[in-house]
PDB file of C-alpha atoms in Angstrom:
ATOM      1  CA  MET A   1      63.140 -14.611 -15.030  1.00 44.00           C
ATOM      2  CA  ALA A   2      61.974 -16.642 -12.261  1.00 45.00           C
ATOM      3  CA  ALA A   3      58.690 -18.633 -10.911  1.00 44.00           C
ATOM      4  CA  ASP A   4      57.619 -18.374  -7.246  1.00 44.00           C
ATOM      5  CA  GLU A   5      55.956 -21.149  -5.286  1.00 40.00           C
ATOM      6  CA  GLY A   6      52.554 -19.782  -6.691  1.00 44.00           C
ATOM      7  CA  GLY A   7      53.912 -20.731 -10.257  1.00 45.00           C
ATOM      8  CA  HIS A   8      53.876 -16.598 -10.968  1.00 43.00           C
ATOM      9  CA  ARG A   9      56.495 -15.502 -12.661  1.00 46.00           C
ATOM     10  CA  SER A  10      58.794 -12.766 -11.447  1.00 48.00           C
ATOM     11  CA  THR A  11      61.063 -10.422 -12.411  1.00 53.00           C
ATOM     12  CA  ALA A  12      64.426  -9.541 -10.721  1.00 53.00           C
ATOM     13  CA  GLN A  13      66.489  -6.318 -11.208  1.00 49.00           C
ATOM     14  CA  GLN A  14      69.681  -4.402 -10.234  1.00 56.00           C
ATOM     15  CA  TYR A  15      69.694  -1.278  -7.640  1.00 54.00           C
ATOM     16  CA  PRO A  16      67.651   1.017  -9.067  1.00 55.00           C
ATOM     17  CA  GLY A  17      65.232  -0.750 -11.079  1.00 52.00           C
ATOM     18  CA  SER A  18      62.829  -0.147 -13.504  1.00 56.00           C
ATOM     19  CA  THR A  19      58.987  -0.345 -13.502  1.00 53.00           C
ATOM     20  CA  GLU A  20      58.647  -0.938 -17.672  1.00 56.00           C
ATOM     21  CA  ALA A  21      61.008  -4.004 -16.784  1.00 53.00           C
ATOM     22  CA  MET A  22      58.821  -5.228 -14.086  1.00 48.00           C
ATOM     23  CA  SER A  23      56.147  -8.824 -14.845  1.00 53.00           C
ATOM     24  CA  PRO A  24      53.266  -7.622 -14.289  1.00 54.00           C
ATOM     25  CA  THR A  25      53.344  -4.354 -14.315  1.00 61.00           C
ATOM     26  CA  PRO A  26      52.294  -2.289 -11.508  1.00 57.00           C
ATOM     27  CA  ARG A  27      49.059  -0.469 -11.908  1.00 62.00           C
ATOM     28  CA  ASP A  28      50.490   2.562 -10.416  1.00 58.00           C
ATOM     29  CA  THR A  29      48.867   5.413 -12.665  1.00 68.00           C
ATOM     30  CA  MET A  30      45.668   5.125 -11.259  1.00 64.00           C
ATOM     31  CA  ASP A  31      43.831   4.950 -14.656  1.00 75.00           C
ATOM     32  CA  GLY A  32      39.859   5.280 -14.019  1.00 71.00           C
ATOM     33  CA  TRP A  33      40.267   8.002 -11.255  1.00 64.00           C
ATOM     34  CA  ARG A  34      37.804  10.916 -10.955  1.00 78.00           C
ATOM     35  CA  GLY A  35      39.245  13.653  -9.410  1.00 76.00           C
ATOM     36  CA  SER A  36      37.340  16.640  -8.001  1.00 85.00           C
ATOM     37  CA  ASP A  37      40.008  19.223  -7.381  1.00 91.00           C
ATOM     38  CA  LEU A  38      40.713  18.241  -3.800  1.00 94.00           C
ATOM     39  CA  LEU A  39      44.508  19.975  -4.432  1.00 96.00           C
ATOM     40  CA  ALA A  40      43.295  22.399  -7.142  1.00 95.00           C
ATOM     41  CA  GLU A  41      46.201  24.838  -7.442  1.00 93.00           C
ATOM     42  CA  ARG A  42      48.487  23.259  -5.109  1.00 97.00           C
ATOM     43  CA  ARG A  43      52.055  22.858  -5.695  1.00 98.00           C
ATOM     44  CA  ALA A  44      53.981  19.137  -4.541  1.00 98.00           C
ATOM     45  CA  LEU A  45      57.231  17.974  -4.663  1.00 98.00           C
ATOM     46  CA  ILE A  46      57.763  14.076  -4.199  1.00 98.00           C
ATOM     47  CA  THR A  47      60.972  12.564  -4.044  1.00 98.00           C
ATOM     48  CA  GLY A  48      61.227   9.251  -5.462  1.00 96.00           C
ATOM     49  CA  GLY A  49      58.579  10.099  -7.493  1.00 94.00           C
ATOM     50  CA  ASP A  50      59.185   8.631 -10.992  1.00 94.00           C
ATOM     51  CA  SER A  51      57.921   4.580  -9.771  1.00 91.00           C
ATOM     52  CA  GLY A  52      56.238   2.865  -7.291  1.00 90.00           C
ATOM     53  CA  ILE A  53      54.085   4.771  -4.336  1.00 92.00           C
ATOM     54  CA  GLY A  54      55.639   8.157  -5.747  1.00 94.00           C
ATOM     55  CA  ARG A  55      54.189   7.598  -9.271  1.00 94.00           C
ATOM     56  CA  ALA A  56      50.829   6.676  -7.780  1.00 94.00           C
ATOM     57  CA  VAL A  57      50.556   9.577  -5.191  1.00 95.00           C
ATOM     58  CA  ALA A  58      52.036  11.948  -8.411  1.00 96.00           C
ATOM     59  CA  SER A  59      49.076  10.404 -10.547  1.00 95.00           C
ATOM     60  CA  LEU A  60      46.606  11.043  -7.775  1.00 94.00           C
ATOM     61  CA  PHE A  61      47.645  14.585  -6.924  1.00 96.00           C
ATOM     62  CA  ALA A  62      47.565  15.782 -10.453  1.00 96.00           C
ATOM     63  CA  LYS A  63      44.260  14.190 -11.023  1.00 95.00           C
ATOM     64  CA  GLU A  64      43.294  16.044  -8.131  1.00 96.00           C
ATOM     65  CA  GLY A  65      44.355  19.203  -9.298  1.00 96.00           C
ATOM     66  CA  ALA A  66      48.164  19.853  -7.891  1.00 97.00           C
ATOM     67  CA  ASP A  67      50.957  20.521  -9.846  1.00 98.00           C
ATOM     68  CA  VAL A  68      53.713  17.827  -9.147  1.00 98.00           C
ATOM     69  CA  ALA A  69      57.728  17.940  -9.394  1.00 98.00           C
ATOM     70  CA  ILE A  70      59.187  14.804  -8.830  1.00 98.00           C
ATOM     71  CA  CYS A  71      62.770  13.604  -7.771  1.00 97.00           C
ATOM     72  CA  TYR A  72      64.815  10.512  -8.750  1.00 97.00           C
ATOM     73  CA  LEU A  73      67.928   8.883  -8.665  1.00 95.00           C
ATOM     74  CA  SER A  74      69.686   7.962 -12.484  1.00 93.00           C
ATOM     75  CA  GLU A  75      69.499   7.674 -15.983  1.00 93.00           C
ATOM     76  CA  MET A  76      68.110   4.448 -15.435  1.00 92.00           C
ATOM     77  CA  GLU A  77      64.824   5.331 -14.080  1.00 93.00           C
ATOM     78  CA  ASP A  78      64.464   8.248 -16.947  1.00 95.00           C
ATOM     79  CA  ALA A  79      61.950   6.214 -18.896  1.00 94.00           C
ATOM     80  CA  ASP A  80      59.883   5.804 -15.410  1.00 94.00           C
ATOM     81  CA  ALA A  81      60.137   9.789 -14.605  1.00 96.00           C
ATOM     82  CA  GLN A  82      58.885  10.518 -18.288  1.00 96.00           C
ATOM     83  CA  ARG A  83      56.068   8.416 -18.038  1.00 95.00           C
ATOM     84  CA  THR A  84      55.234   9.641 -14.332  1.00 96.00           C
ATOM     85  CA  CYS A  85      55.233  13.775 -16.200  1.00 97.00           C
ATOM     86  CA  GLU A  86      53.060  12.183 -19.110  1.00 96.00           C
ATOM     87  CA  VAL A  87      50.449  11.262 -16.582  1.00 95.00           C
ATOM     88  CA  ILE A  88      50.722  14.440 -14.774  1.00 97.00           C
ATOM     89  CA  ARG A  89      50.275  16.553 -18.002  1.00 97.00           C
ATOM     90  CA  GLY A  90      47.606  14.219 -19.219  1.00 94.00           C
ATOM     91  CA  ALA A  91      45.470  15.550 -15.992  1.00 94.00           C
ATOM     92  CA  GLY A  92      46.215  19.114 -17.393  1.00 96.00           C
ATOM     93  CA  ARG A  93      49.040  19.898 -14.660  1.00 97.00           C
ATOM     94  CA  THR A  94      52.491  21.265 -14.646  1.00 98.00           C
ATOM     95  CA  ALA A  95      54.951  18.415 -14.151  1.00 98.00           C
ATOM     96  CA  ALA A  96      58.938  18.796 -13.866  1.00 98.00           C
ATOM     97  CA  ALA A  97      61.714  16.226 -12.789  1.00 98.00           C
ATOM     98  CA  PHE A  98      65.025  16.641 -11.572  1.00 98.00           C
ATOM     99  CA  ARG A  99      67.553  13.675 -11.400  1.00 97.00           C
ATOM    100  CA  ARG A 100      69.290  13.696  -8.161  1.00 97.00           C
ATOM    101  CA  ASP A 101      71.058  11.344  -5.847  1.00 98.00           C
ATOM    102  CA  LEU A 102      69.220  12.811  -2.275  1.00 98.00           C
ATOM    103  CA  ALA A 103      72.101  10.898  -0.153  1.00 98.00           C
ATOM    104  CA  ASP A 104      74.058  14.398  -0.651  1.00 98.00           C
ATOM    105  CA  PRO A 105      72.463  17.297   1.090  1.00 98.00           C
ATOM    106  CA  GLY A 106      73.047  19.875  -1.539  1.00 98.00           C
ATOM    107  CA  ALA A 107      71.141  17.774  -3.852  1.00 98.00           C
ATOM    108  CA  CYS A 108      68.598  17.554  -1.364  1.00 98.00           C
ATOM    109  CA  ARG A 109      68.441  21.750  -1.098  1.00 98.00           C
ATOM    110  CA  ASP A 110      68.679  21.934  -5.160  1.00 98.00           C
ATOM    111  CA  VAL A 111      66.004  20.211  -6.143  1.00 98.00           C
ATOM    112  CA  VAL A 112      63.810  22.084  -3.514  1.00 98.00           C
ATOM    113  CA  ALA A 113      64.538  25.030  -5.129  1.00 98.00           C
ATOM    114  CA  ALA A 114      64.665  23.971  -8.496  1.00 98.00           C
ATOM    115  CA  SER A 115      60.942  22.623  -7.638  1.00 98.00           C
ATOM    116  CA  VAL A 116      59.817  25.880  -6.153  1.00 98.00           C
ATOM    117  CA  ASP A 117      61.135  28.093  -9.762  1.00 98.00           C
ATOM    118  CA  ALA A 118      59.567  25.405 -11.732  1.00 98.00           C
ATOM    119  CA  LEU A 119      56.133  25.377  -9.932  1.00 98.00           C
ATOM    120  CA  GLY A 120      56.071  28.619  -8.597  1.00 98.00           C
ATOM    121  CA  GLY A 121      55.834  27.782  -5.002  1.00 98.00           C
ATOM    122  CA  LEU A 122      55.169  24.677  -2.543  1.00 98.00           C
ATOM    123  CA  ASP A 123      52.485  23.724  -0.591  1.00 97.00           C
ATOM    124  CA  ILE A 124      53.132  19.873  -0.494  1.00 97.00           C
ATOM    125  CA  VAL A 125      55.869  17.946   0.424  1.00 97.00           C
ATOM    126  CA  VAL A 126      56.215  14.175   0.231  1.00 97.00           C
ATOM    127  CA  ASN A 127      59.544  12.443   1.375  1.00 98.00           C
ATOM    128  CA  ASN A 128      59.173   9.057  -0.292  1.00 97.00           C
ATOM    129  CA  ILE A 129      62.774   8.138  -1.615  1.00 96.00           C
ATOM    130  CA  ALA A 130      64.307   4.731  -0.291  1.00 96.00           C
ATOM    131  CA  TYR A 131      66.926   2.734  -0.711  1.00 96.00           C
ATOM    132  CA  GLN A 132      66.819  -1.123   0.200  1.00 95.00           C
ATOM    133  CA  ASN A 133      69.190  -4.001  -0.049  1.00 96.00           C
ATOM    134  CA  PRO A 134      68.585  -7.203   1.519  1.00 97.00           C
ATOM    135  CA  VAL A 135      71.394  -9.014   3.316  1.00 97.00           C
ATOM    136  CA  GLU A 136      71.320 -12.972   4.945  1.00 97.00           C
ATOM    137  CA  SER A 137      73.523 -11.709   7.943  1.00 97.00           C
ATOM    138  CA  LEU A 138      74.576  -8.697   9.781  1.00 97.00           C
ATOM    139  CA  GLU A 139      78.104  -9.921   9.098  1.00 98.00           C
ATOM    140  CA  GLU A 140      77.049  -9.246   5.384  1.00 98.00           C
ATOM    141  CA  LEU A 141      75.679  -5.822   5.837  1.00 98.00           C
ATOM    142  CA  THR A 142      78.769  -3.286   4.866  1.00 98.00           C
ATOM    143  CA  ASP A 143      79.446   0.001   6.790  1.00 98.00           C
ATOM    144  CA  GLU A 144      79.023   1.755   3.039  1.00 98.00           C
ATOM    145  CA  GLN A 145      75.892   0.081   3.020  1.00 98.00           C
ATOM    146  CA  TRP A 146      74.720   1.472   6.034  1.00 98.00           C
ATOM    147  CA  ARG A 147      75.603   4.678   5.557  1.00 98.00           C
ATOM    148  CA  ARG A 148      73.954   4.603   2.120  1.00 98.00           C
ATOM    149  CA  THR A 149      70.662   3.631   3.632  1.00 98.00           C
ATOM    150  CA  PHE A 150      70.748   6.066   6.166  1.00 98.00           C
ATOM    151  CA  ALA A 151      71.458   9.134   3.877  1.00 98.00           C
ATOM    152  CA  VAL A 152      68.917   8.228   1.438  1.00 98.00           C
ATOM    153  CA  ASN A 153      66.401   6.994   4.043  1.00 98.00           C
ATOM    154  CA  ILE A 154      66.057   9.643   6.483  1.00 98.00           C
ATOM    155  CA  ASP A 155      68.910  12.136   6.347  1.00 98.00           C
ATOM    156  CA  SER A 156      67.450  13.270   2.802  1.00 98.00           C
ATOM    157  CA  TYR A 157      63.764  13.430   4.846  1.00 98.00           C
ATOM    158  CA  PHE A 158      65.688  15.950   7.490  1.00 98.00           C
ATOM    159  CA  HIS A 159      67.493  17.996   4.308  1.00 98.00           C
ATOM    160  CA  VAL A 160      64.519  18.407   2.257  1.00 98.00           C
ATOM    161  CA  THR A 161      62.095  19.488   5.013  1.00 97.00           C
ATOM    162  CA  LYS A 162      64.366  21.881   6.437  1.00 98.00           C
ATOM    163  CA  ALA A 163      65.306  23.434   2.676  1.00 98.00           C
ATOM    164  CA  ALA A 164      61.096  23.667   1.879  1.00 98.00           C
ATOM    165  CA  LEU A 165      60.024  25.038   5.123  1.00 96.00           C
ATOM    166  CA  PRO A 166      60.839  28.811   4.142  1.00 96.00           C
ATOM    167  CA  HIS A 167      58.310  28.171   1.128  1.00 97.00           C
ATOM    168  CA  LEU A 168      55.711  25.899   3.089  1.00 96.00           C
ATOM    169  CA  ALA A 169      52.859  28.405   4.421  1.00 93.00           C
ATOM    170  CA  GLU A 170      50.086  27.618   6.874  1.00 91.00           C
ATOM    171  CA  GLY A 171      48.124  24.690   5.590  1.00 91.00           C
ATOM    172  CA  SER A 172      50.728  23.098   3.761  1.00 94.00           C
ATOM    173  CA  VAL A 173      51.773  19.248   4.401  1.00 94.00           C
ATOM    174  CA  ILE A 174      54.293  17.242   4.563  1.00 95.00           C
ATOM    175  CA  LEU A 175      54.069  13.761   4.191  1.00 95.00           C
ATOM    176  CA  ASN A 176      56.425  10.872   5.103  1.00 96.00           C
ATOM    177  CA  THR A 177      56.813   7.399   4.056  1.00 95.00           C
ATOM    178  CA  ALA A 178      57.270   4.587   6.436  1.00 95.00           C
ATOM    179  CA  SER A 179      56.878   1.220   6.724  1.00 94.00           C
ATOM    180  CA  ILE A 180      55.652  -1.635   8.736  1.00 95.00           C
ATOM    181  CA  ASN A 181      59.423  -2.606   9.144  1.00 96.00           C
ATOM    182  CA  GLY A 182      59.909   0.496  11.369  1.00 96.00           C
ATOM    183  CA  LEU A 183      57.885  -0.832  14.032  1.00 95.00           C
ATOM    184  CA  ARG A 184      58.616  -4.737  14.301  1.00 96.00           C
ATOM    185  CA  GLY A 185      61.817  -4.570  12.051  1.00 97.00           C
ATOM    186  CA  ASN A 186      62.835  -7.050   9.784  1.00 97.00           C
ATOM    187  CA  LYS A 187      65.933  -9.950  10.054  1.00 97.00           C
ATOM    188  CA  THR A 188      67.019  -9.436   5.985  1.00 97.00           C
ATOM    189  CA  LEU A 189      66.296  -5.230   5.891  1.00 98.00           C
ATOM    190  CA  ILE A 190      68.230  -4.332   9.218  1.00 98.00           C
ATOM    191  CA  ASP A 191      69.259  -1.074   8.026  1.00 98.00           C
ATOM    192  CA  TYR A 192      66.067  -0.312   6.050  1.00 98.00           C
ATOM    193  CA  ALA A 193      63.871  -0.893   8.917  1.00 98.00           C
ATOM    194  CA  ALA A 194      66.437   1.050  11.365  1.00 98.00           C
ATOM    195  CA  THR A 195      65.804   3.760   8.935  1.00 98.00           C
ATOM    196  CA  LYS A 196      62.192   3.641   9.045  1.00 97.00           C
ATOM    197  CA  GLY A 197      61.769   3.444  12.657  1.00 97.00           C
ATOM    198  CA  ALA A 198      63.913   6.711  12.513  1.00 98.00           C
ATOM    199  CA  VAL A 199      61.016   8.386   9.942  1.00 97.00           C
ATOM    200  CA  LEU A 200      58.355   7.598  12.564  1.00 96.00           C
ATOM    201  CA  ALA A 201      60.030   9.379  15.113  1.00 96.00           C
ATOM    202  CA  LEU A 202      60.899  12.285  12.904  1.00 96.00           C
ATOM    203  CA  THR A 203      57.662  12.545  11.901  1.00 95.00           C
ATOM    204  CA  TYR A 204      56.186  12.638  15.735  1.00 94.00           C
ATOM    205  CA  SER A 205      58.603  15.056  16.344  1.00 94.00           C
ATOM    206  CA  LEU A 206      57.965  17.554  13.411  1.00 93.00           C
ATOM    207  CA  ALA A 207      54.429  17.290  14.306  1.00 91.00           C
ATOM    208  CA  GLN A 208      55.359  18.640  18.031  1.00 91.00           C
ATOM    209  CA  THR A 209      57.664  21.071  16.207  1.00 91.00           C
ATOM    210  CA  LEU A 210      55.616  22.407  13.377  1.00 90.00           C
ATOM    211  CA  ARG A 211      52.193  22.644  14.851  1.00 84.00           C
ATOM    212  CA  GLU A 212      51.928  26.364  15.873  1.00 81.00           C
ATOM    213  CA  ARG A 213      52.835  27.096  12.447  1.00 82.00           C
ATOM    214  CA  GLY A 214      49.862  25.302  11.252  1.00 76.00           C
ATOM    215  CA  MET A 215      51.433  22.852   8.925  1.00 76.00           C
ATOM    216  CA  GLY A 216      49.837  19.281   8.628  1.00 58.00           C
ATOM    217  CA  ARG A 217      52.670  16.283   9.000  1.00 52.00           C
ATOM    218  CA  ARG A 218      51.678  12.964   8.015  1.00 53.00           C
ATOM    219  CA  ARG A 219      53.178   9.591   8.149  1.00 50.00           C
ATOM    220  CA  HIS A 220      52.413   7.127   5.581  1.00 52.00           C
ATOM    221  CA  GLU A 221      52.920   3.536   6.031  1.00 50.00           C
ATOM    222  CA  ARG A 222      54.297   1.749   3.231  1.00 50.00           C
ATOM    223  CA  ALA A 223      52.006  -1.649   2.598  1.00 41.00           C
ATOM    224  CA  ARG A 224      53.197  -4.300   0.811  1.00 43.00           C
ATOM    225  CA  ARG A 225      53.224  -3.244  -3.047  1.00 44.00           C
ATOM    226  CA  ALA A 226      55.020  -4.197  -6.462  1.00 42.00           C
ATOM    227  CA  THR A 227      57.792  -1.415  -6.860  1.00 46.00           C
ATOM    228  CA  PRO A 228      61.226  -1.154  -8.423  1.00 46.00           C
ATOM    229  CA  LEU A 229      62.626  -1.012  -4.848  1.00 47.00           C
ATOM    230  CA  SER A 230      61.311  -4.445  -3.950  1.00 43.00           C
ATOM    231  CA  VAL A 231      61.475  -6.527  -7.020  1.00 40.00           C
ATOM    232  CA  THR A 232      64.591  -8.765  -5.714  1.00 39.00           C
ATOM    233  CA  PRO A 233      64.105 -12.472  -5.559  1.00 37.00           C
ATOM    234  CA  THR A 234      65.012 -12.287  -2.062  1.00 38.00           C
ATOM    235  CA  SER A 235      62.990  -9.158  -1.014  1.00 41.00           C
ATOM    236  CA  TRP A 236      59.847 -11.554  -1.664  1.00 37.00           C
ATOM    237  CA  ARG A 237      61.311 -14.474  -0.350  1.00 39.00           C
ATOM    238  CA  HIS A 238      61.745 -13.458   2.912  1.00 40.00           C
ATOM    239  CA  TYR A 239      58.585 -11.174   3.383  1.00 39.00           C
ATOM    240  CA  ASP A 240      56.229 -12.810   5.940  1.00 42.00           C
ATOM    241  CA  ASP A 241      56.864 -15.977   4.592  1.00 41.00           C
ATOM    242  CA  GLU A 242      56.562 -17.593   8.428  1.00 43.00           C
ATOM    243  CA  ARG A 243      53.152 -16.344   8.577  1.00 45.00           C
ATOM    244  CA  ARG A 244      49.792 -18.433   7.797  1.00 45.00           C
ATOM    245  CA  CYS A 245      46.799 -17.135   6.170  1.00 46.00           C
ATOM    246  CA  GLY A 246      43.285 -19.012   6.831  1.00 50.00           C
ATOM    247  CA  ASP A 247      43.738 -20.773   3.429  1.00 51.00           C
ATOM    248  CA  GLY A 248      47.003 -22.470   4.360  1.00 53.00           C
ATOM    249  CA  ARG A 249      48.768 -19.775   2.321  1.00 49.00           C
ATOM    250  CA  THR A 250      51.774 -18.417   3.911  1.00 50.00           C
ATOM    251  CA  ALA A 251      51.409 -14.787   4.196  1.00 48.00           C
ATOM    252  CA  GLY A 252      54.176 -13.934   1.800  1.00 49.00           C
ATOM    253  CA  ALA A 253      52.687 -16.107  -0.840  1.00 53.00           C
ATOM    254  CA  ALA A 254      49.169 -14.431  -0.282  1.00 49.00           C
ATOM    255  CA  ASP A 255      50.339 -10.974  -0.654  1.00 47.00           C
ATOM    256  CA  ARG A 256      52.348 -11.811  -3.906  1.00 47.00           C
ATOM    257  CA  ASP A 257      48.844 -13.012  -5.341  1.00 49.00           C
ATOM    258  CA  ARG A 258      47.025  -9.903  -3.442  1.00 44.00           C
ATOM    259  CA  VAL A 259      49.787  -7.422  -5.440  1.00 41.00           C
ATOM    260  CA  ARG A 260      49.586  -9.085  -8.662  1.00 43.00           C
ATOM    261  CA  ALA A 261      45.726  -8.439  -8.668  1.00 42.00           C
ATOM    262  CA  GLY A 262      46.160  -4.874  -7.670  1.00 41.00           C
ATOM    263  CA  GLY A 263      45.263  -5.208  -4.036  1.00 41.00           C
ATOM    264  CA  ARG A 264      47.242  -4.162  -0.649  1.00 36.00           C
ATOM    265  CA  GLY A 265      49.354  -6.065   1.941  1.00 37.00           C
ATOM    266  CA  PRO A 266      50.023  -7.408   4.175  1.00 36.00           C
ATOM    267  CA  ALA A 267      48.031 -10.464   3.935  1.00 33.00           C
ATOM    268  CA  HIS A 268      48.232 -10.745   7.790  1.00 31.00           C
ATOM    269  CA  ARG A 269      46.415  -7.715   8.150  1.00 32.00           C
ATOM    270  CA  HIS A 270      43.500  -8.122   5.658  1.00 31.00           C
ATOM    271  CA  ARG A 271      42.386 -11.502   6.515  1.00 28.00           C
ATOM    272  CA  PRO A 272      39.472 -12.572   5.392  1.00 27.00           C
TER     273      PRO A 272
END
């Protein structure tokens, strides 16, 4: 455990990471949220739904009346997935969790089929799963990491969406998680930023091709949040440290303070 420039202590984990091992613990179960049945009887599949943004979305969906299936990568995340399912069931909804590596197209098709069986159908698809591993230079970025990042972050969105389409009726929704890095790039997340740019283009294209079917397509830009995906010291250190806020802090430091307080980032977009 190491301290950053603000004196806060943070944990570093190996991929894929665990919510329970994070300090401070993210506020990702949306405690205190009062639903109003906005998603009553809807059925949702959320990839990468065991923790972080995925868990928060799963929690909110359930509290708004939806049954939720989540997909996650490995047995290291079993505890996180179990906790997310507990939150869903605590809201009185059906929960299902599937351990799959969505870098494999067959696993993408399998998790859609399993979710349909578990929930009795599908109305909402949230493509949220992602992989990132910061590098110090382009030379450090291996061919294997490049392919892994694309297979998880963009290929899975294509395969999951395509497999889900036969189950989605008019009024169904497809949500894709993008990132500000897909718009402006990131010198230490070269492959990750490239995939998030691809997510933006894919979402715009899906919006055009699925319009006549009456389906909603949405892009969610991932603001800076504390998740097991982004708990490495390198991720924190290089994020926007060159930008300054009005109080003199770097934007990266301000974002870290904001996240620990349960807020949002990036700070340079939320200046006082």
